[in-house]
Coordinates of C-alpha atoms (C1' of nucleotides) in Angstrom, one line a residue:
Chain A
X1 CA 0.0 0.0 0.0
X2 CA 2.8 2.4 0.8
X3 CA 5.3 1.0 -1.7
X4 CA 4.6 3.7 -4.2
X5 CA 4.5 6.3 -1.5
X6 CA 7.8 5.0 -0.2
X7 CA 9.4 5.1 -3.6
X8 CA 7.9 8.5 -4.4
X9 CA 9.3 9.9 -1.2
X10 CA 12.6 8.2 -1.8
X11 CA 13.0 9.7 -5.2
X12 CA 11.8 13.1 -4.1
X13 CA 14.2 13.1 -1.2
X14 CA 16.9 11.8 -3.5
X15 CA 16.2 14.5 -6.0
X16 CA 16.5 17.1 -3.2
X17 CA 19.7 15.5 -2.1
X18 CA 21.1 15.8 -5.6
X19 CA 20.1 19.4 -6.0
X20 CA 21.7 20.2 -2.7
X21 CA 24.8 18.4 -3.7
X22 CA 25.0 20.2 -7.0
X23 CA 24.5 23.5 -5.2
X24 CA 27.3 22.5 -2.8
X25 CA 29.4 21.6 -5.8
X26 CA 28.8 25.0 -7.3
X27 CA 29.7 26.9 -4.2
X28 CA 32.8 24.8 -3.8
X29 CA 33.8 25.4 -7.3
X30 CA 33.3 29.2 -6.9
X31 CA 34.5 29.9 -3.4
X32 CA 37.2 27.3 -3.2
X33 CA 37.8 25.4 0.0
X34 CA 35.9 27.9 2.3
X35 CA 32.3 26.9 1.7
X36 CA 30.5 27.3 4.9
X37 CA 27.2 25.5 5.5
X38 CA 25.5 28.9 5.4
X39 CA 26.9 29.7 2.0
X40 CA 25.9 26.3 0.6
X41 CA 22.4 26.6 2.0
X42 CA 22.1 30.1 0.5
X43 CA 23.3 28.8 -2.9
X44 CA 20.7 26.1 -2.7
X45 CA 18.1 28.7 -1.8
X46 CA 17.3 27.3 1.6
X47 CA 18.7 27.5 5.1
X48 CA 21.0 25.5 7.2
X49 CA 18.8 23.0 9.1
X50 CA 17.7 21.5 5.9
X51 CA 21.2 20.6 5.0
X52 CA 21.6 19.0 8.4
X53 CA 18.4 17.1 7.9
X54 CA 19.8 15.7 4.7
X55 CA 23.4 15.1 5.6
X56 CA 23.5 14.9 9.3
X57 CA 26.5 17.0 9.8
X58 CA 29.1 18.7 7.7
X59 CA 31.1 15.6 7.5
X60 CA 28.2 13.9 6.0
X61 CA 27.8 16.5 3.3
X62 CA 31.5 16.4 2.7
X63 CA 31.5 12.7 2.5
X64 CA 28.7 12.7 0.0
X65 CA 30.5 15.2 -2.1
X66 CA 33.7 13.3 -1.9
X67 CA 32.1 10.1 -2.8
X68 CA 30.7 11.7 -5.9
X69 CA 34.0 13.0 -7.2
X70 CA 35.9 10.0 -6.0
X71 CA 33.6 7.7 -7.8
X72 CA 34.0 9.6 -11.1
X73 CA 37.7 9.8 -10.7
X74 CA 38.0 6.1 -9.9
X75 CA 35.9 5.2 -12.9
X76 CA 38.4 7.1 -15.1
X77 CA 41.3 5.5 -13.4
X78 CA 39.9 2.0 -13.8
X79 CA 39.4 2.7 -17.5
X80 CA 43.0 3.7 -17.9
X81 CA 44.1 0.8 -15.8
X82 CA 42.1 -1.6 -18.0
X83 CA 43.1 -0.3 -21.3
X84 CA 44.7 -3.0 -23.6
X85 CA 48.3 -1.8 -23.8
X86 CA 51.7 -2.4 -22.4
X87 CA 52.1 -2.1 -18.7
X88 CA 54.2 1.0 -18.9
X89 CA 51.7 2.6 -21.2
X90 CA 48.9 1.8 -18.8
X91 CA 50.8 3.2 -15.9
X92 CA 51.5 6.4 -17.7
X93 CA 47.9 6.8 -18.9
X94 CA 46.7 6.2 -15.3
X95 CA 49.0 8.8 -14.0
X96 CA 48.0 11.2 -16.7
X97 CA 44.3 10.6 -16.0
X98 CA 44.7 11.5 -12.4
X99 CA 46.8 14.6 -13.1
X100 CA 44.5 15.7 -15.9
X101 CA 41.6 15.5 -13.4
X102 CA 43.2 17.6 -10.7
X103 CA 44.4 20.0 -13.4
X104 CA 40.9 20.4 -14.8
X105 CA 39.2 21.2 -11.5
X106 CA 41.8 22.5 -9.1
X107 CA 39.2 24.1 -6.9
X108 CA 37.4 20.8 -6.3
X109 CA 40.6 19.0 -5.9
X110 CA 41.8 21.5 -3.3
X111 CA 38.6 21.2 -1.6
X112 CA 38.8 17.5 -1.4
X113 CA 42.4 17.3 -0.4
X114 CA 43.1 20.5 1.5
X115 CA 39.9 21.9 2.8
X116 CA 40.0 25.1 4.8
X117 CA 43.0 26.4 3.1
X118 CA 41.5 29.8 2.5
X119 CA 42.0 32.4 5.2
X120 CA 43.7 35.0 2.9
X121 CA 43.2 38.3 4.7
X122 CA 44.1 38.4 8.3
X123 CA 40.7 39.5 9.2
X124 CA 39.2 36.6 7.5
X125 CA 37.4 34.5 10.0
X126 CA 36.6 31.7 7.6
X127 CA 39.4 29.5 8.7
X128 CA 37.4 27.1 10.9
X129 CA 37.0 24.5 8.2
X130 CA 36.5 20.9 7.7
X131 CA 38.7 18.3 9.1
X132 CA 40.9 16.6 6.8
X133 CA 42.1 13.4 8.5
X134 CA 38.7 11.8 8.3
X135 CA 37.9 12.8 4.7
X136 CA 40.9 13.4 2.5
X137 CA 42.5 10.3 4.0
X138 CA 39.6 8.1 3.1
X139 CA 39.8 9.5 -0.4
X140 CA 43.4 8.6 -0.8
X141 CA 42.9 5.4 1.1
X142 CA 40.2 4.4 -1.3
X143 CA 42.4 5.0 -4.3
X144 CA 45.2 3.2 -2.6
X145 CA 43.0 0.2 -1.8
X146 CA 41.7 0.1 -5.4
X147 CA 45.1 0.2 -6.8
X148 CA 46.2 -2.5 -4.4
X149 CA 43.5 -4.7 -5.5
X150 CA 44.4 -4.2 -9.2
X151 CA 48.0 -4.9 -8.4
X152 CA 47.2 -8.0 -6.4
X153 CA 44.9 -9.3 -9.1
X154 CA 47.2 -8.9 -12.0
X155 CA 50.8 -8.9 -10.8
X156 CA 52.8 -11.9 -10.0
X157 CA 55.4 -11.1 -7.4
X158 CA 55.7 -14.4 -5.6
X159 CA 54.7 -14.9 -1.9
X160 CA 53.3 -12.2 0.2
X161 CA 51.6 -10.6 -2.7
X162 CA 48.7 -9.3 -0.8
X163 CA 50.7 -7.3 1.7
X164 CA 53.0 -6.1 -1.0
X165 CA 50.2 -5.0 -3.2
X166 CA 48.6 -2.9 -0.5
X167 CA 51.9 -1.2 0.4
X168 CA 52.6 -0.5 -3.2
X169 CA 49.1 0.7 -3.9
X170 CA 49.1 3.2 -1.1
X171 CA 52.7 4.2 -1.9
X172 CA 52.1 4.8 -5.5
X173 CA 48.9 6.7 -4.8
X174 CA 50.8 8.9 -2.3
X175 CA 53.6 9.5 -4.9
X176 CA 51.0 10.5 -7.4
X177 CA 49.2 12.7 -5.0
X178 CA 52.2 14.5 -3.6
X179 CA 53.9 15.0 -7.0
X180 CA 50.6 16.2 -8.4
X181 CA 50.0 18.6 -5.5
X182 CA 53.5 20.1 -5.9
X183 CA 53.2 20.3 -9.7
X184 CA 49.8 21.9 -9.5
X185 CA 51.2 24.6 -7.3
X186 CA 54.4 25.4 -9.3
X187 CA 53.6 24.2 -12.8
X188 CA 57.3 23.6 -13.4
X189 CA 56.8 21.4 -16.5
X190 CA 54.1 20.1 -18.9
X191 CA 52.0 17.3 -17.8
X192 CA 53.5 14.6 -20.1
X193 CA 56.9 15.3 -18.7
X194 CA 55.8 14.8 -15.2
X195 CA 54.0 11.6 -16.1
X196 CA 57.1 10.3 -17.8
X197 CA 59.4 11.2 -15.0
X198 CA 57.1 9.5 -12.4
X199 CA 56.9 6.4 -14.5
X200 CA 60.6 6.4 -14.8
X201 CA 60.8 6.5 -11.0
X202 CA 58.5 3.5 -10.8
X203 CA 60.5 1.8 -13.5
X204 CA 63.6 1.7 -11.3
X205 CA 65.7 4.4 -12.8
X206 CA 66.5 5.5 -9.3
X207 CA 68.3 2.3 -8.8
X208 CA 70.0 2.3 -12.2
X209 CA 71.3 5.8 -12.1
X210 CA 75.0 6.2 -11.6
X211 CA 76.7 8.3 -8.8
X212 CA 77.7 11.7 -9.6
X213 CA 81.4 12.3 -9.5
X214 CA 82.8 13.8 -6.3
X215 CA 80.0 13.0 -3.9
X216 CA 79.3 10.1 -1.6
X217 CA 76.7 9.0 -4.1
X218 CA 73.0 8.3 -3.5
Chain B
X1 CA 73.6 52.0 24.7
X2 CA 70.7 49.7 24.2
X3 CA 72.5 46.8 22.5
X4 CA 72.8 44.9 25.8
X5 CA 69.2 45.8 26.6
X6 CA 68.2 44.6 23.2
X7 CA 69.9 41.3 23.5
X8 CA 68.7 40.8 27.0
X9 CA 65.1 41.4 25.9
X10 CA 65.7 39.3 22.9
X11 CA 66.9 36.3 24.9
X12 CA 64.2 36.8 27.4
X13 CA 61.6 36.9 24.8
X14 CA 63.2 33.9 23.1
X15 CA 63.2 32.0 26.4
X16 CA 59.5 32.7 26.9
X17 CA 58.9 31.7 23.3
X18 CA 60.6 28.4 23.9
X19 CA 58.8 27.7 27.1
X20 CA 55.5 28.4 25.3
X21 CA 56.5 26.1 22.4
X22 CA 57.3 23.3 24.9
X23 CA 54.0 23.8 26.6
X24 CA 52.3 23.6 23.2
X25 CA 54.2 20.5 22.5
X26 CA 53.2 18.9 25.7
X27 CA 49.5 19.7 25.2
X28 CA 49.7 18.4 21.6
X29 CA 51.3 15.3 22.8
X30 CA 48.6 14.8 25.4
X31 CA 45.4 16.1 23.6
X32 CA 46.3 15.0 20.1
X33 CA 45.2 17.2 17.3
X34 CA 42.6 19.2 19.2
X35 CA 44.8 21.6 21.2
X36 CA 42.9 24.8 21.4
X37 CA 44.7 28.0 22.1
X38 CA 43.1 28.2 25.4
X39 CA 44.3 24.8 26.3
X40 CA 47.9 25.6 25.3
X41 CA 47.8 28.8 27.2
X42 CA 46.5 27.1 30.2
X43 CA 49.2 24.5 30.0
X44 CA 51.8 27.2 29.8
X45 CA 50.2 28.8 32.9
X46 CA 49.2 32.0 31.1
X47 CA 46.3 33.2 29.0
X48 CA 45.5 33.5 25.3
X49 CA 46.5 37.0 24.4
X50 CA 50.1 36.3 25.3
X51 CA 50.2 33.5 22.8
X52 CA 48.9 35.9 20.2
X53 CA 51.5 38.5 21.2
X54 CA 54.2 35.9 20.6
X55 CA 53.0 34.1 17.6
X56 CA 50.6 36.4 15.9
X57 CA 47.9 33.9 15.2
X58 CA 47.3 30.2 15.4
X59 CA 49.1 29.6 12.1
X60 CA 52.2 31.3 13.6
X61 CA 52.3 29.0 16.6
X62 CA 51.6 26.1 14.4
X63 CA 54.3 27.0 12.0
X64 CA 56.8 27.5 14.8
X65 CA 55.9 24.1 16.1
X66 CA 56.1 22.5 12.7
X67 CA 59.5 24.0 12.1
X68 CA 60.8 22.6 15.3
X69 CA 59.7 19.1 14.5
X70 CA 60.5 19.3 10.9
X71 CA 64.0 20.5 11.7
X72 CA 64.6 17.6 14.0
X73 CA 63.2 15.1 11.5
X74 CA 65.2 16.5 8.7
X75 CA 68.4 16.3 10.7
X76 CA 67.8 12.6 11.2
X77 CA 66.9 12.1 7.6
X78 CA 70.1 13.9 6.5
X79 CA 72.1 11.7 8.8
X80 CA 70.6 8.6 7.3
X81 CA 71.0 10.0 3.8
X82 CA 74.7 10.7 4.4
X83 CA 75.6 7.4 6.0
X84 CA 78.5 5.6 4.3
X85 CA 76.8 2.6 2.8
X86 CA 75.3 1.3 -0.4
X87 CA 72.6 3.3 -2.0
X88 CA 69.9 0.7 -1.3
X89 CA 71.0 0.6 2.3
X90 CA 70.9 4.4 2.6
X91 CA 67.4 4.5 1.1
X92 CA 66.1 1.9 3.4
X93 CA 67.6 3.5 6.5
X94 CA 66.1 6.9 5.4
X95 CA 62.7 5.3 5.0
X96 CA 63.1 3.6 8.4
X97 CA 64.1 6.8 10.0
X98 CA 61.0 8.5 8.9
X99 CA 58.7 5.7 9.8
X100 CA 60.4 5.3 13.2
X101 CA 59.8 8.9 13.8
X102 CA 56.1 8.9 13.0
X103 CA 55.8 5.6 14.9
X104 CA 57.4 7.1 18.0
X105 CA 55.2 10.1 18.3
X106 CA 52.0 9.4 16.4
X107 CA 50.2 12.2 18.3
X108 CA 52.7 14.8 17.1
X109 CA 52.7 13.3 13.7
X110 CA 48.9 13.4 13.4
X111 CA 48.9 17.0 14.7
X112 CA 51.4 18.0 12.0
X113 CA 49.8 16.1 9.1
X114 CA 46.1 15.9 9.9
X115 CA 45.2 18.6 12.4
X116 CA 41.6 18.7 13.6
X117 CA 41.0 15.1 13.1
X118 CA 39.6 14.6 16.6
X119 CA 35.9 15.0 17.0
X120 CA 35.3 11.5 18.3
X121 CA 31.9 11.8 20.0
X122 CA 29.2 13.3 17.9
X123 CA 28.5 15.9 20.5
X124 CA 32.1 16.9 20.4
X125 CA 32.3 20.5 19.3
X126 CA 36.0 20.7 19.1
X127 CA 36.1 20.2 15.4
X128 CA 37.0 23.6 14.2
X129 CA 40.7 23.1 13.8
X130 CA 43.6 24.3 11.9
X131 CA 43.9 24.5 8.2
X132 CA 46.1 22.0 6.6
X133 CA 46.9 23.3 3.2
X134 CA 49.1 26.0 4.4
X135 CA 51.0 23.9 7.0
X136 CA 51.1 20.3 6.3
X137 CA 51.9 21.0 2.7
X138 CA 54.9 23.1 3.6
X139 CA 56.1 20.3 5.8
X140 CA 55.9 17.8 3.0
X141 CA 57.1 20.3 0.5
X142 CA 60.2 21.0 2.6
X143 CA 61.0 17.3 2.8
X144 CA 60.4 17.0 -0.9
X145 CA 62.7 19.9 -1.7
X146 CA 65.4 18.6 0.6
X147 CA 65.3 15.2 -1.0
X148 CA 65.3 16.7 -4.4
X149 CA 68.4 18.6 -3.6
X150 CA 70.1 15.5 -2.3
X151 CA 69.1 13.6 -5.5
X152 CA 70.3 16.4 -7.7
X153 CA 73.6 16.7 -5.9
X154 CA 74.5 13.1 -5.9
X155 CA 72.7 11.3 -8.8
X156 CA 73.7 11.3 -12.4
X157 CA 70.7 10.9 -14.6
X158 CA 71.8 12.8 -17.6
X159 CA 70.2 16.0 -18.8
X160 CA 67.2 17.6 -17.1
X161 CA 68.5 16.4 -13.8
X162 CA 67.1 19.3 -11.8
X163 CA 63.6 18.9 -12.9
X164 CA 63.7 15.2 -12.5
X165 CA 65.2 15.5 -9.0
X166 CA 62.4 17.6 -7.8
X167 CA 59.7 15.4 -9.3
X168 CA 61.3 12.4 -7.7
X169 CA 61.9 14.2 -4.4
X170 CA 58.3 15.1 -4.0
X171 CA 57.1 11.8 -5.4
X172 CA 59.2 9.7 -3.0
X173 CA 58.3 11.8 0.0
X174 CA 54.6 11.4 -0.9
X175 CA 55.0 7.7 -1.3
X176 CA 56.7 7.5 2.1
X177 CA 54.1 9.7 3.7
X178 CA 51.1 8.0 2.3
X179 CA 52.4 4.5 3.0
X180 CA 53.4 5.6 6.5
X181 CA 50.0 7.1 7.1
X182 CA 48.2 4.0 6.1
X183 CA 50.6 1.7 7.9
X184 CA 50.3 3.8 11.1
X185 CA 46.6 3.3 11.0
X186 CA 46.4 -0.4 10.3
X187 CA 49.8 -1.8 11.4
X188 CA 49.5 -4.6 8.9
X189 CA 53.2 -5.6 9.2
X190 CA 56.4 -4.8 11.0
X191 CA 58.3 -1.8 10.1
X192 CA 61.2 -3.5 8.4
X193 CA 58.9 -5.3 6.1
X194 CA 57.3 -2.0 5.0
X195 CA 60.7 -0.5 4.5
X196 CA 61.8 -3.4 2.4
X197 CA 58.7 -3.4 0.3
X198 CA 58.8 0.3 -0.4
X199 CA 62.5 0.1 -1.3
X200 CA 61.6 -2.8 -3.6
X201 CA 59.1 -0.5 -5.3
X202 CA 61.7 2.2 -5.8
X203 CA 64.0 -0.5 -7.1
X204 CA 61.8 -1.2 -10.0
X205 CA 60.3 -4.5 -9.0
X206 CA 57.0 -3.2 -10.3
X207 CA 58.4 -3.1 -13.8
X208 CA 60.2 -6.5 -13.4
X209 CA 57.2 -8.4 -12.1
X210 CA 55.5 -10.8 -14.4
X211 CA 51.9 -10.8 -15.3
X212 CA 49.6 -13.1 -13.4
X213 CA 48.1 -15.9 -15.5
X214 CA 44.6 -15.2 -16.8
X215 CA 44.3 -11.4 -16.5
X216 CA 45.2 -8.6 -18.9
X217 CA 48.3 -8.0 -16.8
X218 CA 49.5 -4.9 -15.1
Chain C
dA1 C1' -12.9 19.6 9.5
dC2 C1' -8.8 17.6 11.6
dT3 C1' -4.8 15.3 12.0
dC4 C1' -0.1 14.1 10.2
dG5 C1' 4.3 13.9 7.8
dG6 C1' 7.3 16.6 5.2
dT7 C1' 9.5 21.0 4.3
dG8 C1' 10.8 25.2 5.7
dT9 C1' 11.8 29.0 8.9
dT10 C1' 13.7 32.0 13.0
dA11 C1' 16.2 32.2 16.9
dC12 C1' 19.2 30.3 19.7
dC13 C1' 23.5 27.6 22.1
dG14 C1' 28.3 26.4 22.5
dC15 C1' 32.8 26.9 21.2
dA16 C1' 37.0 28.6 19.5
dA17 C1' 39.8 32.3 17.1
dG18 C1' 41.1 36.7 17.8
dT19 C1' 41.0 41.6 20.0
dA20 C1' 40.3 45.7 22.9
dA21 C1' 41.0 47.9 27.2
dC22 C1' 42.5 47.8 31.5
dA23 C1' 46.1 46.6 35.6
dC24 C1' 50.5 45.4 37.7
dG25 C1' 55.7 45.8 38.3
dC26 C1' 59.8 47.9 37.5
dA27 C1' 63.4 50.7 35.1
dG28 C1' 65.0 55.7 34.8
dG29 C1' 64.8 60.9 35.0
dG30 C1' 62.6 65.3 36.7
Chain D
dC1 C1' 59.8 61.2 45.8
dC2 C1' 56.8 61.0 42.2
dC3 C1' 55.8 60.1 37.6
dT4 C1' 56.3 58.4 33.0
dG5 C1' 57.3 54.5 30.0
dC6 C1' 57.2 49.8 28.8
dG7 C1' 56.8 44.9 29.0
dT8 C1' 53.9 41.4 30.8
dG9 C1' 49.7 39.9 32.2
dT10 C1' 44.7 39.9 32.8
dT11 C1' 39.4 40.1 32.1
dA12 C1' 35.8 40.7 29.1
dC13 C1' 34.3 41.1 24.7
dT14 C1' 33.2 40.4 19.4
dT15 C1' 32.6 37.6 15.4
dG16 C1' 31.7 33.7 12.9
dC17 C1' 30.8 28.9 12.4
dG18 C1' 28.8 24.2 13.4
dG19 C1' 24.8 22.4 15.2
dT20 C1' 20.0 22.3 17.2
dA21 C1' 15.3 23.3 19.2
dA22 C1' 11.0 25.1 18.5
dC23 C1' 7.7 26.9 15.8
dA24 C1' 5.0 27.6 10.9
dC25 C1' 3.1 26.2 6.5
dC26 C1' 0.9 22.9 3.4
dG27 C1' -0.8 19.1 0.8
dA28 C1' -2.8 14.3 1.4
dG29 C1' -5.8 10.8 3.8
dT30 C1' -9.8 9.7 6.7

DNA sequence: ACTCGGTGTTACCGCAAGTAACACGCAGGG
DNA sequence: CCCTGCGTGTTACTTGCGGTAACACCGAGT
């Protein structure tokens, strides 16, 4: 008797939820990592308590937002990872996919990774921001775990593969993230060069390189 | 005429500053990443405005704290990096030094990297914390730049060494950081194993590994 | 007509960052 | 001896944010 009601309500609530998320997205895209609940509510044309009814608390809204973007990014990454090509080529295109994503929407990226980085003027009060440990970490963690799974599934590295895959997954994601963060800030080189250099690093060129004359070597 | 006065005041102010920093350190070590200005002031036996007179704002205090710890950590890392041994050995001992440091003082580590991660109980209001983008990034950036310099000084990788060294420096630091963060949370294996696995990654075992039977490979 | 669930509002609390404005103690100079 | 600076400390406040309680409207079902 109430199944249609249920579904109607569900979809109605879901639509609201999506609208709110899109509004939040817009305000994040515009205002960068500040984005107070008030601002988001205003952008959505409503007031704070509704946001809280839908998302519980700020973490909930943030998590929902992060899930959206992370899902999209992960889909792209999976596509790059699954492409039919040489391993080196696949690694490069995966790196490139990630870097292209953060390059395309630096605001969103900064919001996801470094929330509450605003606080430009000294009088700016808007510095009480999100927490990061509980949200950006999960984002990176999720990428790390996904990559670990891919590595474990496809790579043959003898015994202890599972442990090794997870270490490598998180390590590679961290490498990608840190290098991308730095690159995004300084733009010292075109993207392809960064991709190539990182792939070189993963390909063991650090071990192969010779010592420079005069020093103790590295 | 006022040179001695000046220096006296200077040293006096510096002593105060150090005392305040040590108090801040203590409260961070105890309370984890919460650490409100009030709490720090109370621990130091004084009140808020004095902290603000000494450090300007919370970012200033945080930066001073971060510099302290980063300096200490960088000194250890430099020592490991400069040890007279094979390159692989030096890389492993550097990784181990970093991981041992974050293992020894996880509270401090979490404060530096993921401030404002507390907020355990839902009723906990103490979630308005620091920003991270302006502080944890500089910390990682600094490590990345240091490592880049070491790489550039000692490694011979042909033309474009400078750019490459910086990419690798930030990338390796990010790998270390992300893997360490994950490991610190889950403790899936002893430290030496993590160190060995990460070094293996840097040594190109990803490229060398064979495909697993049945999949498209990786 | 009367309830009832959903959507929305205003008005408030608590907290933490940051800031006046005032108070004590102690040099030196009339 | 007093009084003027100045460094150090305080109390008491403002602002802005996250989060919540209590009330208001409105369309559907009986």
